[in-house]
Amino acid sequence: MVLYITIDNLEFECVPHAEGFLLSGKPMGLDLIQVQPLQYHLIHAGTSYSIYVEQMNTAEKWIQLRINGLRVKAHIETETDRLLKTMGFSDLAKKGSAELRAPMPGLLLNVLVSEGDTVKKGDVIFILEAMKMENALKAMQDGIVKEICVKKGQTVEKNQLLIKW
């Protein structure tokens, strides 16, 4: 299956290959190990990378990673997604759900939404205290809150699922 990955307006074509995969036609040998859920270790060309999955949105087909401390957001499409777009059925390609995970361990000081609430991209959903600082966690897309997986006053771990919409 061919994947089209876009990062900062740069597009890469990713195709499975006998020794790993082809990235825009170039063979890419790599060693990828899952360390724990949502955490990976990658070695490519003698360089080591720590990868954390921070957020993902299956409806809009993107994933946000932290790679060696650098935040990277990638949009991912399949050949089917592209075909649906060319046929004018792009809304069919956007079906799915979104979720927000804790970017770091901390204490949830406030939960600002309830199940069934409508949220807009950028709305503050949670206030998370971490390292003696308050952090506003915001909605990454518009939607209706399906499930809140945590409660006010709860301690959360990094990458813990907080909310689905």
PDB file of C-alpha atoms in Angstrom:
ATOM      1  CA  MET A   1       0.000   0.000   0.000  1.00  0.00           C
ATOM      2  CA  VAL A   2       1.329   3.427  -0.956  1.00  0.00           C
ATOM      3  CA  LEU A   3       1.139   6.199   1.649  1.00  0.00           C
ATOM      4  CA  TYR A   4       1.509   9.881   0.842  1.00  0.00           C
ATOM      5  CA  ILE A   5       3.015  11.725   3.810  1.00  0.00           C
ATOM      6  CA  THR A   6       3.066  15.530   3.931  1.00  0.00           C
ATOM      7  CA  ILE A   7       5.192  17.422   6.469  1.00  0.00           C
ATOM      8  CA  ASP A   8       5.521  21.226   6.213  1.00  0.00           C
ATOM      9  CA  ASN A   9       4.264  21.211   2.593  1.00  0.00           C
ATOM     10  CA  LEU A  10       6.850  18.583   1.602  1.00  0.00           C
ATOM     11  CA  GLU A  11       5.296  15.399   0.260  1.00  0.00           C
ATOM     12  CA  PHE A  12       6.874  11.959   0.447  1.00  0.00           C
ATOM     13  CA  GLU A  13       5.669   8.755  -1.180  1.00  0.00           C
ATOM     14  CA  CYS A  14       6.160   5.750   1.096  1.00  0.00           C
ATOM     15  CA  VAL A  15       6.040   2.245  -0.441  1.00  0.00           C
ATOM     16  CA  PRO A  16       6.771  -1.059   1.372  1.00  0.00           C
ATOM     17  CA  HIS A  17      10.033  -2.634   0.182  1.00  0.00           C
ATOM     18  CA  ALA A  18      11.960  -5.838   0.926  1.00  0.00           C
ATOM     19  CA  GLU A  19      14.533  -4.012   3.109  1.00  0.00           C
ATOM     20  CA  GLY A  20      12.146  -1.551   4.756  1.00  0.00           C
ATOM     21  CA  PHE A  21      10.439   0.871   2.421  1.00  0.00           C
ATOM     22  CA  LEU A  22      11.008   3.280  -0.437  1.00  0.00           C
ATOM     23  CA  LEU A  23      10.686   6.943   0.503  1.00  0.00           C
ATOM     24  CA  SER A  24      10.155   9.014  -2.643  1.00  0.00           C
ATOM     25  CA  GLY A  25      11.895   6.252  -4.610  1.00  0.00           C
ATOM     26  CA  LYS A  26      14.925   5.878  -2.305  1.00  0.00           C
ATOM     27  CA  PRO A  27      15.411   2.655  -0.269  1.00  0.00           C
ATOM     28  CA  MET A  28      15.247   3.361   3.465  1.00  0.00           C
ATOM     29  CA  GLY A  29      16.582   0.621   5.700  1.00  0.00           C
ATOM     30  CA  LEU A  30      15.716   1.149   9.336  1.00  0.00           C
ATOM     31  CA  ASP A  31      15.267  -0.588  12.654  1.00  0.00           C
ATOM     32  CA  LEU A  32      12.031   0.312  14.463  1.00  0.00           C
ATOM     33  CA  ILE A  33      11.142  -1.026  17.916  1.00  0.00           C
ATOM     34  CA  GLN A  34       8.022  -0.269  19.969  1.00  0.00           C
ATOM     35  CA  VAL A  35       9.267   0.568  23.477  1.00  0.00           C
ATOM     36  CA  GLN A  36       5.792   0.947  24.989  1.00  0.00           C
ATOM     37  CA  PRO A  37       2.383   2.011  23.701  1.00  0.00           C
ATOM     38  CA  LEU A  38       2.787   5.178  21.604  1.00  0.00           C
ATOM     39  CA  GLN A  39       6.580   5.212  22.102  1.00  0.00           C
ATOM     40  CA  TYR A  40       9.109   3.942  19.553  1.00  0.00           C
ATOM     41  CA  HIS A  41      12.848   3.778  19.037  1.00  0.00           C
ATOM     42  CA  LEU A  42      14.168   4.106  15.480  1.00  0.00           C
ATOM     43  CA  ILE A  43      17.676   3.671  14.132  1.00  0.00           C
ATOM     44  CA  HIS A  44      18.403   4.911  10.608  1.00  0.00           C
ATOM     45  CA  ALA A  45      21.853   5.353   9.050  1.00  0.00           C
ATOM     46  CA  GLY A  46      23.490   4.976  12.467  1.00  0.00           C
ATOM     47  CA  THR A  47      21.366   7.696  14.069  1.00  0.00           C
ATOM     48  CA  SER A  48      19.002   6.960  16.956  1.00  0.00           C
ATOM     49  CA  TYR A  49      15.562   8.589  17.221  1.00  0.00           C
ATOM     50  CA  SER A  50      13.077   8.557  20.117  1.00  0.00           C
ATOM     51  CA  ILE A  51       9.520   8.881  18.800  1.00  0.00           C
ATOM     52  CA  TYR A  52       6.397   9.607  20.863  1.00  0.00           C
ATOM     53  CA  VAL A  53       2.901   9.676  19.367  1.00  0.00           C
ATOM     54  CA  GLU A  54       1.337  12.775  20.969  1.00  0.00           C
ATOM     55  CA  GLN A  55      -1.946  13.067  19.088  1.00  0.00           C
ATOM     56  CA  MET A  56      -3.693  11.588  16.095  1.00  0.00           C
ATOM     57  CA  ASN A  57      -6.809  12.406  14.161  1.00  0.00           C
ATOM     58  CA  THR A  58      -8.162   9.644  11.962  1.00  0.00           C
ATOM     59  CA  ALA A  59     -10.932  11.877  10.602  1.00  0.00           C
ATOM     60  CA  GLU A  60      -8.523  14.447   9.194  1.00  0.00           C
ATOM     61  CA  LYS A  61      -5.748  11.879   8.656  1.00  0.00           C
ATOM     62  CA  TRP A  62      -2.909  13.428  10.628  1.00  0.00           C
ATOM     63  CA  ILE A  63      -0.569  12.405  13.399  1.00  0.00           C
ATOM     64  CA  GLN A  64       1.523  14.547  15.717  1.00  0.00           C
ATOM     65  CA  LEU A  65       4.838  13.076  16.844  1.00  0.00           C
ATOM     66  CA  ARG A  66       7.660  14.223  19.070  1.00  0.00           C
ATOM     67  CA  ILE A  67      10.932  13.053  17.529  1.00  0.00           C
ATOM     68  CA  ASN A  68      13.999  13.618  19.729  1.00  0.00           C
ATOM     69  CA  GLY A  69      12.113  16.481  21.385  1.00  0.00           C
ATOM     70  CA  LEU A  70      10.991  18.121  18.118  1.00  0.00           C
ATOM     71  CA  ARG A  71       7.234  18.234  17.427  1.00  0.00           C
ATOM     72  CA  VAL A  72       6.289  17.070  13.921  1.00  0.00           C
ATOM     73  CA  LYS A  73       2.800  16.958  12.410  1.00  0.00           C
ATOM     74  CA  ALA A  74       2.303  14.728   9.379  1.00  0.00           C
ATOM     75  CA  HIS A  75      -0.725  14.357   7.123  1.00  0.00           C
ATOM     76  CA  ILE A  76      -1.124  10.846   5.719  1.00  0.00           C
ATOM     77  CA  GLU A  77      -3.202   9.776   2.713  1.00  0.00           C
ATOM     78  CA  THR A  78      -3.674   6.487   0.909  1.00  0.00           C
ATOM     79  CA  GLU A  79      -4.285   6.001  -2.799  1.00  0.00           C
ATOM     80  CA  THR A  80      -7.981   5.477  -1.946  1.00  0.00           C
ATOM     81  CA  ASP A  81      -8.121   8.838  -0.117  1.00  0.00           C
ATOM     82  CA  ARG A  82      -6.691  10.545  -3.191  1.00  0.00           C
ATOM     83  CA  LEU A  83      -9.099   8.771  -5.514  1.00  0.00           C
ATOM     84  CA  LEU A  84     -12.077   9.826  -3.373  1.00  0.00           C
ATOM     85  CA  LYS A  85     -10.867  13.440  -3.480  1.00  0.00           C
ATOM     86  CA  THR A  86     -10.534  13.432  -7.269  1.00  0.00           C
ATOM     87  CA  MET A  87     -14.057  12.021  -7.539  1.00  0.00           C
ATOM     88  CA  GLY A  88     -15.417  14.750  -5.260  1.00  0.00           C
ATOM     89  CA  PHE A  89     -16.055  12.465  -2.303  1.00  0.00           C
ATOM     90  CA  SER A  90     -13.525  13.970   0.098  1.00  0.00           C
ATOM     91  CA  ASP A  91     -16.071  13.952   2.968  1.00  0.00           C
ATOM     92  CA  LEU A  92     -16.140  10.144   2.792  1.00  0.00           C
ATOM     93  CA  ALA A  93     -12.391  10.115   3.355  1.00  0.00           C
ATOM     94  CA  LYS A  94     -12.810  12.167   6.558  1.00  0.00           C
ATOM     95  CA  LYS A  95     -15.008   9.769   8.509  1.00  0.00           C
ATOM     96  CA  GLY A  96     -13.441   8.752  11.806  1.00  0.00           C
ATOM     97  CA  SER A  97     -12.769  10.149  15.233  1.00  0.00           C
ATOM     98  CA  ALA A  98     -10.220  12.219  17.089  1.00  0.00           C
ATOM     99  CA  GLU A  99      -8.646  11.939  20.485  1.00  0.00           C
ATOM    100  CA  LEU A 100      -6.437  13.999  22.757  1.00  0.00           C
ATOM    101  CA  ARG A 101      -3.685  12.453  24.867  1.00  0.00           C
ATOM    102  CA  ALA A 102      -1.719  13.988  27.720  1.00  0.00           C
ATOM    103  CA  PRO A 103       1.453  15.607  26.335  1.00  0.00           C
ATOM    104  CA  MET A 104       3.194  15.133  29.715  1.00  0.00           C
ATOM    105  CA  PRO A 105       2.464  13.715  33.173  1.00  0.00           C
ATOM    106  CA  GLY A 106       0.621  16.033  35.527  1.00  0.00           C
ATOM    107  CA  LEU A 107      -2.485  16.869  37.534  1.00  0.00           C
ATOM    108  CA  LEU A 108      -5.757  17.762  35.790  1.00  0.00           C
ATOM    109  CA  LEU A 109      -6.814  20.989  37.486  1.00  0.00           C
ATOM    110  CA  ASN A 110      -9.947  21.485  35.419  1.00  0.00           C
ATOM    111  CA  VAL A 111     -12.113  19.742  32.824  1.00  0.00           C
ATOM    112  CA  LEU A 112     -13.897  22.465  30.835  1.00  0.00           C
ATOM    113  CA  VAL A 113     -16.229  20.316  28.690  1.00  0.00           C
ATOM    114  CA  SER A 114     -18.803  17.578  29.195  1.00  0.00           C
ATOM    115  CA  GLU A 115     -19.810  14.617  27.056  1.00  0.00           C
ATOM    116  CA  GLY A 116     -22.123  15.816  24.288  1.00  0.00           C
ATOM    117  CA  ASP A 117     -20.644  19.345  24.197  1.00  0.00           C
ATOM    118  CA  THR A 118     -19.732  20.861  20.842  1.00  0.00           C
ATOM    119  CA  VAL A 119     -16.110  22.025  20.675  1.00  0.00           C
ATOM    120  CA  LYS A 120     -14.328  24.133  18.089  1.00  0.00           C
ATOM    121  CA  LYS A 121     -10.695  23.826  17.071  1.00  0.00           C
ATOM    122  CA  GLY A 122      -8.660  25.858  19.573  1.00  0.00           C
ATOM    123  CA  ASP A 123     -11.174  25.640  22.444  1.00  0.00           C
ATOM    124  CA  VAL A 124      -9.491  24.960  25.805  1.00  0.00           C
ATOM    125  CA  ILE A 125     -10.645  21.539  27.027  1.00  0.00           C
ATOM    126  CA  PHE A 126      -8.409  20.840  30.031  1.00  0.00           C
ATOM    127  CA  ILE A 127      -6.043  22.677  32.360  1.00  0.00           C
ATOM    128  CA  LEU A 128      -3.087  20.422  33.179  1.00  0.00           C
ATOM    129  CA  GLU A 129      -0.584  21.291  35.891  1.00  0.00           C
ATOM    130  CA  ALA A 130       2.870  19.944  35.115  1.00  0.00           C
ATOM    131  CA  MET A 131       6.211  21.042  36.560  1.00  0.00           C
ATOM    132  CA  LYS A 132       4.398  23.753  38.600  1.00  0.00           C
ATOM    133  CA  MET A 133       2.991  25.349  35.433  1.00  0.00           C
ATOM    134  CA  GLU A 134      -0.594  25.393  34.181  1.00  0.00           C
ATOM    135  CA  ASN A 135      -0.987  24.201  30.585  1.00  0.00           C
ATOM    136  CA  ALA A 136      -4.129  24.745  28.500  1.00  0.00           C
ATOM    137  CA  LEU A 137      -4.881  21.673  26.379  1.00  0.00           C
ATOM    138  CA  LYS A 138      -6.893  22.654  23.299  1.00  0.00           C
ATOM    139  CA  ALA A 139      -9.153  20.896  20.807  1.00  0.00           C
ATOM    140  CA  MET A 140      -7.293  20.064  17.599  1.00  0.00           C
ATOM    141  CA  GLN A 141     -10.500  20.002  15.521  1.00  0.00           C
ATOM    142  CA  ASP A 142     -14.214  20.784  15.644  1.00  0.00           C
ATOM    143  CA  GLY A 143     -16.471  18.048  16.966  1.00  0.00           C
ATOM    144  CA  ILE A 144     -18.844  16.719  19.594  1.00  0.00           C
ATOM    145  CA  VAL A 145     -17.343  15.243  22.765  1.00  0.00           C
ATOM    146  CA  LYS A 146     -18.012  11.476  22.751  1.00  0.00           C
ATOM    147  CA  GLU A 147     -16.147  10.408  25.869  1.00  0.00           C
ATOM    148  CA  ILE A 148     -14.131  12.068  28.626  1.00  0.00           C
ATOM    149  CA  CYS A 149     -11.718   9.465  29.970  1.00  0.00           C
ATOM    150  CA  VAL A 150     -10.431  11.419  33.014  1.00  0.00           C
ATOM    151  CA  LYS A 151     -11.754  13.501  35.929  1.00  0.00           C
ATOM    152  CA  LYS A 152     -10.848  16.814  37.549  1.00  0.00           C
ATOM    153  CA  GLY A 153      -8.146  16.268  40.184  1.00  0.00           C
ATOM    154  CA  GLN A 154      -6.853  13.098  38.531  1.00  0.00           C
ATOM    155  CA  THR A 155      -3.139  12.518  37.966  1.00  0.00           C
ATOM    156  CA  VAL A 156      -2.406  11.563  34.357  1.00  0.00           C
ATOM    157  CA  GLU A 157       0.585   9.971  32.672  1.00  0.00           C
ATOM    158  CA  LYS A 158       2.219  11.026  29.429  1.00  0.00           C
ATOM    159  CA  ASN A 159       0.228   9.769  26.392  1.00  0.00           C
ATOM    160  CA  GLN A 160      -2.781   8.822  28.547  1.00  0.00           C
ATOM    161  CA  LEU A 161      -6.043   9.134  26.618  1.00  0.00           C
ATOM    162  CA  LEU A 162      -7.980  12.148  27.911  1.00  0.00           C
ATOM    163  CA  ILE A 163     -10.906  12.644  25.529  1.00  0.00           C
ATOM    164  CA  LYS A 164     -12.504  11.341  22.323  1.00  0.00           C
ATOM    165  CA  TRP A 165     -14.655  13.276  19.875  1.00  0.00           C
TER     166      TRP A 165
END
